[in-house]
Tab-separated table of C-alpha atoms in Angstrom:
chain	number	residue	atom	x	y	z
A	205	MET	CA	-20.263	-33.284	12.189
A	206	ALA	CA	-19.901	-29.639	13.306
A	207	ARG	CA	-18.324	-27.238	10.767
A	208	THR	CA	-14.795	-26.357	11.423
A	209	THR	CA	-13.612	-22.811	10.859
A	210	GLN	CA	-10.120	-21.911	10.070
A	211	HIS	CA	-9.120	-19.018	12.314
A	212	MET	CA	-6.054	-16.810	11.866
A	213	ARG	CA	-5.074	-14.418	14.646
A	214	ARG	CA	-2.960	-11.415	13.804
A	215	ASP	CA	-1.229	-8.759	15.797
A	216	TRP	CA	-4.227	-6.600	15.000
A	217	GLY	CA	-7.646	-8.235	14.310
A	218	SER	CA	-8.386	-11.706	13.068
A	219	ILE	CA	-9.506	-13.567	10.021
A	220	SER	CA	-11.924	-16.530	9.986
A	221	CYS	CA	-12.755	-18.631	7.023
A	222	VAL	CA	-16.517	-19.017	6.895
A	223	ARG	CA	-16.514	-21.225	3.751
A	224	GLN	CA	-14.443	-21.429	0.695
A	225	GLY	CA	-13.878	-17.989	-0.627
A	226	VAL	CA	-15.689	-16.175	2.178
A	227	TRP	CA	-13.799	-14.608	5.086
A	228	ARG	CA	-14.853	-12.810	8.229
A	229	LEU	CA	-12.720	-10.066	9.624
A	230	ARG	CA	-12.961	-9.020	13.328
A	231	TYR	CA	-11.185	-5.985	14.966
A	232	TRP	CA	-11.698	-3.383	17.576
A	233	ALA	CA	-12.192	0.273	16.487
A	234	GLN	CA	-13.463	3.557	17.637
A	235	THR	CA	-17.035	4.106	16.208
A	236	ASP	CA	-19.835	6.596	16.724
A	237	ALA	CA	-21.135	4.169	19.367
A	238	GLY	CA	-17.838	4.105	21.124
A	239	TYR	CA	-14.880	1.734	21.117
A	240	ARG	CA	-16.303	-1.644	20.158
A	241	ARG	CA	-15.645	-4.877	18.265
A	242	CYS	CA	-16.449	-4.673	14.611
A	243	SER	CA	-16.671	-7.358	11.886
A	244	GLU	CA	-16.722	-7.382	8.123
A	245	THR	CA	-17.324	-10.315	5.618
A	246	ILE	CA	-15.659	-10.319	2.173
A	247	ARG	CA	-15.327	-12.692	-0.704
A	248	GLY	CA	-12.028	-13.540	-2.304
A	249	THR	CA	-8.681	-15.195	-1.509
A	250	ARG	CA	-6.902	-15.333	1.839
A	251	LYS	CA	-4.437	-12.749	0.589
A	252	GLU	CA	-7.233	-10.355	-0.264
A	253	ALA	CA	-8.694	-10.812	3.202
A	254	GLY	CA	-5.409	-10.066	4.701
A	255	ASP	CA	-4.972	-6.932	2.573
A	256	ARG	CA	-8.364	-5.693	3.611
A	257	LEU	CA	-7.637	-6.263	7.294
A	258	ALA	CA	-4.315	-4.277	6.826
A	259	GLU	CA	-6.392	-1.565	5.181
A	260	LEU	CA	-8.751	-1.394	8.095
A	261	ARG	CA	-5.854	-1.204	10.438
A	262	VAL	CA	-4.440	1.814	8.617
A	263	ILE	CA	-7.949	3.529	8.815
A	264	HIS	CA	-8.883	2.630	12.406
A	265	THR	CA	-5.663	2.537	14.463
A	266	HIS	CA	-3.182	5.131	15.619
A	267	ASP	CA	-0.305	2.745	16.149
A	268	ALA	CA	-0.426	1.163	12.696
A	269	PRO	CA	2.764	1.534	10.587
A	270	CYS	CA	2.378	4.337	8.134
A	271	PRO	CA	1.589	3.012	4.609
A	272	THR	CA	4.137	3.430	1.856
A	273	LEU	CA	3.259	5.111	-1.386
A	274	LYS	CA	3.217	1.725	-3.142
A	275	THR	CA	0.586	0.590	-0.499
A	276	CYS	CA	-1.551	3.563	-1.328
A	277	TRP	CA	-1.152	2.883	-5.097
A	278	GLU	CA	-2.033	-0.855	-4.817
A	279	ARG	CA	-4.709	-0.578	-2.074
A	280	TRP	CA	-6.631	2.464	-3.167
A	281	TYR	CA	-5.596	4.255	-6.274
A	282	LEU	CA	-5.340	1.309	-8.671
A	283	PRO	CA	-8.488	-0.513	-7.712
A	284	ASP	CA	-10.477	2.744	-7.932
A	285	ARG	CA	-9.053	3.433	-11.511
A	286	GLU	CA	-9.721	-0.161	-12.587
A	287	ARG	CA	-13.299	0.217	-11.303
A	288	MET	CA	-13.646	3.407	-13.415
A	289	VAL	CA	-12.441	1.635	-16.525
A	290	GLU	CA	-15.081	-1.116	-15.905
A	291	GLN	CA	-17.796	1.456	-15.527
A	292	GLY	CA	-16.755	3.319	-18.612
A	293	ASP	CA	-15.588	6.522	-16.771
A	294	LEU	CA	-12.027	6.099	-17.673
A	295	SER	CA	-10.374	4.813	-20.905
A	296	PRO	CA	-8.077	1.695	-20.659
A	297	GLN	CA	-5.549	3.758	-22.498
A	298	SER	CA	-5.521	6.325	-19.834
A	299	LEU	CA	-5.046	3.685	-17.141
A	300	ALA	CA	-2.164	2.303	-19.109
A	301	GLN	CA	-0.545	5.685	-19.211
A	302	TYR	CA	-0.842	5.987	-15.402
A	303	ARG	CA	0.803	2.504	-14.989
A	304	SER	CA	3.573	3.571	-17.270
A	305	THR	CA	4.201	6.781	-15.356
A	306	TRP	CA	4.228	4.903	-12.093
A	307	ARG	CA	6.690	2.237	-13.448
A	308	LYS	CA	8.984	4.560	-15.276
A	309	HIS	CA	9.229	7.627	-12.967
A	310	ILE	CA	7.774	7.054	-9.569
A	311	CYS	CA	8.169	3.512	-8.361
A	312	ASP	CA	12.023	3.307	-8.051
A	313	ARG	CA	12.232	6.480	-6.122
A	314	TRP	CA	9.126	6.472	-3.957
A	315	ALA	CA	7.445	3.076	-3.712
A	316	LYS	CA	8.925	2.041	-0.474
A	317	MET	CA	8.800	5.408	1.228
A	318	PRO	CA	6.180	5.863	4.078
A	319	VAL	CA	3.950	8.628	2.937
A	320	ASP	CA	4.540	10.756	6.131
A	321	ARG	CA	8.279	10.823	5.247
A	322	ILE	CA	7.803	12.433	1.769
A	323	ARG	CA	9.332	15.870	2.114
A	324	PRO	CA	8.837	18.657	-0.402
A	325	ILE	CA	12.514	19.457	-0.663
A	326	ASP	CA	13.076	15.856	-1.837
A	327	VAL	CA	10.103	16.016	-4.207
A	328	GLN	CA	11.499	19.214	-5.785
A	329	GLN	CA	14.930	17.572	-6.325
A	330	TRP	CA	13.394	14.600	-7.852
A	331	LEU	CA	11.282	16.586	-10.245
A	332	LEU	CA	14.212	18.709	-11.522
A	333	GLY	CA	15.963	15.368	-12.411
A	334	LEU	CA	13.199	14.583	-14.883
A	335	LYS	CA	12.244	15.991	-18.227
A	336	ARG	CA	9.441	18.538	-18.097
A	337	VAL	CA	6.675	16.344	-19.529
A	338	ALA	CA	7.578	13.357	-17.292
A	339	ALA	CA	7.829	15.568	-14.232
A	340	SER	CA	4.394	17.112	-14.884
A	341	ALA	CA	2.619	13.742	-15.372
A	342	SER	CA	4.522	12.214	-12.360
A	343	MET	CA	3.670	15.150	-10.124
A	344	HIS	CA	-0.023	14.946	-11.104
A	345	LEU	CA	-0.189	11.177	-10.489
A	346	MET	CA	1.590	11.232	-7.254
A	347	ARG	CA	-0.659	14.044	-5.929
A	348	GLN	CA	-3.768	11.850	-6.765
A	349	ILE	CA	-2.179	8.858	-4.968
A	350	LEU	CA	-1.381	10.898	-1.820
A	351	ASP	CA	-5.001	12.377	-1.917
A	352	TYR	CA	-6.011	8.913	-0.492
A	353	ALA	CA	-3.730	9.219	2.439
A	354	THR	CA	-5.054	12.666	3.162
A	355	ARG	CA	-8.661	11.587	2.750
A	356	TYR	CA	-8.234	8.643	5.216
A	357	GLY	CA	-6.479	10.849	7.811
A	358	ILE	CA	-3.013	9.332	7.431
A	359	LEU	CA	-1.629	12.694	6.362
A	360	ALA	CA	-2.817	16.092	7.592
A	361	SER	CA	-2.052	17.564	4.164
A	362	ASN	CA	-0.864	16.460	0.670
A	363	PRO	CA	2.834	17.319	0.226
A	364	LEU	CA	2.246	17.315	-3.578
A	365	SER	CA	-0.432	19.993	-3.350
A	366	ILE	CA	2.073	22.864	-3.054
A	367	ARG	CA	3.555	24.573	-6.186
A	368	TYR	CA	6.798	23.069	-7.363
A	369	LEU	CA	9.270	24.298	-9.997
A	370	LEU	CA	9.263	22.192	-13.111
A	371	PRO	CA	12.191	21.506	-15.343
A	372	SER	CA	13.074	23.860	-18.153
A	373	LYS	CA	10.937	23.590	-21.365
A	374	SER	CA	14.233	23.012	-23.134
A	375	THR	CA	14.187	19.439	-21.747
A	376	THR	CA	11.109	18.691	-23.850
A	377	THR	CA	11.160	18.189	-27.623
A	378	PRO	CA	8.589	20.541	-29.024
A	379	ARG	CA	5.554	18.837	-30.657
A	380	GLU	CA	4.959	19.453	-34.382
A	381	ASN	CA	1.975	21.621	-34.268
A	382	ASP	CA	1.486	23.126	-37.800
A	383	VAL	CA	-1.697	23.026	-39.840
A	384	TRP	CA	-2.272	22.888	-43.605
A	385	SER	CA	-3.625	25.986	-45.397
A	386	PRO	CA	-6.902	25.350	-47.300
A	387	ASP	CA	-5.009	24.842	-50.539
A	388	GLU	CA	-2.473	22.471	-48.808
A	389	LEU	CA	-5.458	20.540	-47.414
A	390	GLY	CA	-6.617	19.974	-50.920
A	391	ASP	CA	-3.217	18.630	-51.800
A	392	VAL	CA	-3.462	16.223	-48.904
A	393	TRP	CA	-6.836	15.006	-50.095
A	394	LYS	CA	-5.599	14.663	-53.700
A	395	ALA	CA	-2.572	12.633	-52.539
A	396	CYS	CA	-4.881	10.144	-50.669
A	397	TRP	CA	-7.689	10.057	-53.247
A	398	GLY	CA	-8.748	6.483	-53.856
A	399	SER	CA	-6.517	4.966	-51.101
A	400	TRP	CA	-7.868	3.141	-48.139
A	401	ILE	CA	-7.010	6.066	-45.871
A	402	GLU	CA	-9.130	8.570	-47.827
A	403	PRO	CA	-12.165	8.225	-45.585
A	404	ALA	CA	-10.018	9.075	-42.619
A	405	ILE	CA	-8.694	12.229	-44.419
A	406	LEU	CA	-12.220	13.397	-45.056
A	407	LEU	CA	-13.439	12.550	-41.445
A	408	SER	CA	-10.565	14.338	-39.789
A	409	GLY	CA	-9.711	17.187	-42.279
A	410	PHE	CA	-13.234	18.076	-43.234
A	411	GLY	CA	-15.179	16.633	-40.213
A	412	SER	CA	-13.152	17.283	-36.987
A	413	CYS	CA	-12.664	13.637	-36.020
A	414	ARG	CA	-9.762	12.424	-33.818
A	415	VAL	CA	-7.575	9.631	-35.216
A	416	GLY	CA	-9.216	6.827	-33.377
A	417	GLU	CA	-12.731	8.179	-34.215
A	418	ALA	CA	-12.005	8.437	-37.911
A	419	LEU	CA	-10.873	4.770	-37.909
A	420	GLY	CA	-13.995	3.720	-36.002
A	421	VAL	CA	-16.699	4.879	-38.457
A	422	ARG	CA	-18.822	2.132	-40.056
A	423	ALA	CA	-20.790	2.645	-43.310
A	424	TYR	CA	-24.190	2.628	-41.575
A	425	ASP	CA	-22.995	5.659	-39.301
A	426	VAL	CA	-23.108	7.810	-42.398
A	427	GLN	CA	-26.154	9.636	-43.721
A	428	SER	CA	-26.694	12.155	-46.550
A	429	LEU	CA	-28.871	15.307	-46.389
A	430	ASN	CA	-29.547	18.301	-48.704
A	431	VAL	CA	-29.832	21.362	-46.447
A	432	LEU	CA	-30.612	24.762	-48.068
A	433	GLY	CA	-29.247	23.408	-51.307
A	434	VAL	CA	-25.915	22.353	-49.886
A	435	PRO	CA	-24.911	18.596	-49.740
A	436	ILE	CA	-24.372	17.642	-45.986
A	437	THR	CA	-23.134	14.334	-44.829
A	438	THR	CA	-23.616	13.398	-41.220
A	439	VAL	CA	-21.623	10.869	-39.344
A	440	ARG	CA	-22.402	9.468	-35.971
A	441	ILE	CA	-19.356	9.023	-33.815
A	442	GLU	CA	-20.071	6.125	-31.362
A	443	ARG	CA	-16.801	4.253	-31.190
A	444	GLN	CA	-12.983	4.461	-31.891
A	445	ILE	CA	-9.994	2.264	-32.641
A	446	ASP	CA	-7.872	2.804	-29.586
A	447	GLY	CA	-4.069	2.885	-29.366
A	448	GLY	CA	-4.039	-0.768	-28.747
A	449	ALA	CA	-5.733	-1.497	-32.020
A	450	ASN	CA	-8.950	-2.514	-30.302
A	451	VAL	CA	-12.475	-1.664	-31.412
A	452	ALA	CA	-13.699	0.348	-28.410
A	453	ASN	CA	-17.436	1.041	-28.238
A	454	ARG	CA	-16.897	4.271	-26.406
A	455	THR	CA	-15.442	7.715	-27.129
A	456	LYS	CA	-12.807	9.807	-25.275
A	457	ASN	CA	-15.507	11.185	-23.001
A	458	ARG	CA	-19.262	11.652	-23.071
A	459	TRP	CA	-19.212	14.815	-25.102
A	460	SER	CA	-17.146	13.162	-27.763
A	461	ARG	CA	-20.190	10.942	-28.648
A	462	ARG	CA	-21.640	13.172	-31.222
A	463	THR	CA	-22.633	13.801	-34.853
A	464	VAL	CA	-19.999	15.326	-37.172
A	465	PHE	CA	-20.963	17.208	-40.352
A	466	LEU	CA	-19.304	17.540	-43.754
A	467	ALA	CA	-20.484	19.957	-46.493
A	468	GLY	CA	-20.053	20.282	-50.234
A	469	ARG	CA	-17.719	18.097	-52.326
A	470	PRO	CA	-16.082	16.385	-49.302
A	471	ALA	CA	-19.524	15.390	-48.048
A	472	GLN	CA	-20.483	13.972	-51.436
A	473	ARG	CA	-17.249	12.012	-51.680
A	474	LEU	CA	-17.685	10.503	-48.169
A	475	TRP	CA	-21.213	9.550	-48.931
A	476	HIS	CA	-20.140	7.895	-52.162
A	477	ILE	CA	-17.501	5.854	-50.261
A	478	ALA	CA	-20.120	4.799	-47.696
A	479	CYS	CA	-22.581	3.714	-50.320
A	480	MET	CA	-19.921	1.528	-51.942
A	481	ALA	CA	-19.059	-0.295	-48.724
A	482	GLU	CA	-20.919	-3.102	-46.831
A	483	LYS	CA	-23.371	-1.669	-44.407
A	484	ASP	CA	-21.455	-2.763	-41.327
A	485	ALA	CA	-17.949	-2.369	-42.746
A	486	PHE	CA	-15.367	0.048	-41.421
A	487	LEU	CA	-14.892	2.822	-43.944
A	488	CYS	CA	-11.135	3.008	-43.340
A	489	ALA	CA	-9.506	-0.432	-43.576
A	490	PRO	CA	-6.511	-1.806	-45.440
A	491	PRO	CA	-7.176	-4.586	-48.071
A	492	CYS	CA	-8.327	-7.998	-46.554
A	493	ARG	CA	-8.565	-6.433	-43.076
A	494	GLU	CA	-11.616	-5.496	-40.948
A	495	HIS	CA	-10.049	-2.227	-39.737
A	496	ALA	CA	-6.825	-0.461	-39.556
A	497	THR	CA	-4.603	0.461	-36.525
A	498	GLN	CA	-3.569	4.090	-35.759
A	499	ARG	CA	-0.005	3.103	-36.534
A	500	GLU	CA	-0.910	1.684	-39.990
A	501	LEU	CA	-2.826	4.859	-40.742
A	502	ARG	CA	0.007	7.175	-39.842
A	503	LEU	CA	2.556	5.159	-41.850
A	504	GLU	CA	0.359	5.037	-44.949
A	505	PHE	CA	-0.376	8.798	-44.577
A	506	SER	CA	3.252	9.675	-44.408
A	507	ARG	CA	4.135	7.421	-47.337
A	508	LEU	CA	1.485	8.972	-49.619
A	509	LEU	CA	2.304	12.559	-48.710
A	510	GLU	CA	6.049	11.900	-49.377
A	511	GLN	CA	5.191	10.117	-52.622
A	512	GLU	CA	3.183	13.133	-53.909
A	513	GLY	CA	5.582	15.830	-52.533
A	514	VAL	CA	2.884	17.321	-50.158
A	515	THR	CA	3.963	19.278	-47.079
A	516	PRO	CA	4.128	16.706	-44.308
A	517	HIS	CA	2.665	17.159	-40.786
A	518	LEU	CA	1.241	14.745	-38.277
A	519	PHE	CA	-2.039	13.016	-39.078
A	520	LYS	CA	-3.655	14.347	-35.952
A	521	ASN	CA	-3.068	17.893	-37.128
A	522	LEU	CA	-5.850	17.393	-39.619
A	523	ARG	CA	-8.264	18.002	-36.749
A	524	LYS	CA	-6.427	21.244	-35.971
A	525	THR	CA	-6.652	22.214	-39.650
A	526	TRP	CA	-10.372	21.623	-39.578
A	527	GLN	CA	-10.869	23.874	-36.539
A	528	THR	CA	-8.726	26.548	-38.175
A	529	ASN	CA	-10.658	26.421	-41.435
A	530	MET	CA	-13.921	26.354	-39.897
A	531	ARG	CA	-13.181	29.491	-37.755
A	532	TRP	CA	-11.329	31.553	-40.240
A	533	VAL	CA	-12.341	30.471	-43.709
A	534	VAL	CA	-15.915	29.088	-43.349
A	535	ARG	CA	-16.500	31.621	-40.534
A	536	LEU	CA	-18.373	29.415	-38.054
A	537	PRO	CA	-18.629	30.890	-34.584
A	538	PRO	CA	-16.538	29.301	-31.858
A	539	TRP	CA	-19.575	28.282	-29.797
A	540	ALA	CA	-20.643	26.139	-32.639
A	541	ILE	CA	-17.223	24.690	-33.397
A	542	GLU	CA	-16.575	23.456	-29.901
A	543	PRO	CA	-19.465	20.961	-29.658
A	544	MET	CA	-18.842	19.885	-33.272
A	545	MET	CA	-15.361	18.821	-32.067
A	546	GLY	CA	-16.738	16.973	-29.081
A	547	HIS	CA	-15.792	19.569	-26.530
A	548	VAL	CA	-17.951	20.613	-23.629
A	549	GLY	CA	-19.382	24.097	-23.915
A	550	GLU	CA	-18.258	26.928	-21.593
A	551	GLY	CA	-19.831	27.101	-18.150
A	552	ILE	CA	-23.212	25.880	-16.837
A	553	THR	CA	-24.963	26.743	-20.124
A	554	GLY	CA	-22.522	24.600	-22.297
A	555	ARG	CA	-22.699	21.696	-19.905
A	556	HIS	CA	-26.373	21.407	-19.224
A	557	TYR	CA	-28.625	23.812	-21.259
A	558	ASP	CA	-27.239	24.435	-24.768
A	559	LYS	CA	-28.418	21.267	-26.640
A	560	PRO	CA	-28.966	22.148	-30.335
A	561	SER	CA	-30.338	19.418	-32.660
A	562	ASP	CA	-28.329	17.957	-35.607
A	563	GLN	CA	-30.695	19.806	-37.926
A	564	LEU	CA	-29.664	23.209	-36.399
A	565	PHE	CA	-25.956	22.284	-36.852
A	566	ALA	CA	-26.512	21.194	-40.394
A	567	GLU	CA	-28.371	24.422	-41.262
A	568	LEU	CA	-25.683	26.660	-39.612
A	569	LEU	CA	-22.908	24.759	-41.601
A	570	ALA	CA	-24.903	24.955	-44.846
A	571	GLU	CA	-25.308	28.726	-44.535
A	572	ALA	CA	-21.649	29.315	-43.768
A	573	TRP	CA	-20.596	26.830	-46.591
A	574	THR	CA	-22.763	28.749	-49.177
A	575	ALA	CA	-20.768	31.923	-48.483
A	576	HIS	CA	-17.246	30.229	-48.258
A	577	PRO	CA	-17.305	26.886	-50.086
A	578	PHE	CA	-13.425	26.594	-50.028
A	579	ALA	CA	-13.131	22.783	-50.643
A	580	ASP	CA	-15.599	22.888	-53.593
A	581	GLU	CA	-12.996	24.952	-55.633
A	582	TYR	CA	-10.217	22.577	-55.928
A	583	ALA	CA	-9.430	22.449	-59.649
A	584	TRP	CA	-8.350	18.827	-59.555
A	585	LEU	CA	-11.694	17.454	-58.419
A	586	PRO	CA	-13.251	15.159	-60.952
């Protein structure tokens, strides 16, 4: 019996079912060889085939209805970002933030608007009705979505590319941005000594780790050295506990995958904790749990500081404290501090040519620590 093919004609193009899950799209379009009939075969559902044909119509015809912003979001922007997450070029947390910004601030106002009807005066009025942080994030996301419409010739220019006035800074609650002095950092360490969060204090306050990075360190990531007579502990940063409490075998970006270095008494203490743990155990974990969440860490940190009467700041400010102490107390040069923090260096040299070994970093830190061993001088240390 001859094979039957389900055929669906549309007002532009047609869709034929070749076999289950395989569809052939046919349409007329202007090509380099002239105006001719084209075809494309895709795998997926009938709806996905219809969406693809609609996308081809937007690209190839002049009389197609102008797509809405929601169409650009769903057809181009979102699939591209999901692909970037799968390939490891974008974190799931970043994609979740984009979805949240779309849902909270953009969708209700602009989703059904054809992109050729988005006027700068309306955009400006909308932005001024948001808080400054929300306005900045929404403008950035909407600009990226409309870049697709510009790229595919739907728009001659992106209406979000011009400069807009943002709401006053008074609409934003200032972030707590203080750091601990060297002596105060010692008080923080003392308040957390022996607790399950102590490794995170050492990794962030004396080793530059971000919150998720500090939680993601396993015992086998830690090694001990003696460099120029100074105890140095190295920690390989390969993973993090993300905001969703998941173990993510990736870092914020490719420069964040690095080795961090601790010197002196903090280095000895972290090495001691690593030696007492199981080889593949997370160093920072509550009792009877494999690993902690970022929220659990912050809550326990706040509780211990309050209990001991220590000046409270956000846990993430330990990383800022480390940077400040390394630069102004230990006197490390900025060009060494940046890669230690997982930041890309300046210019072409920093990105492609300046590749010092871990041994060079350890020697530089050991020399600086010998002259300014601030954390070795805490009187309370046993």
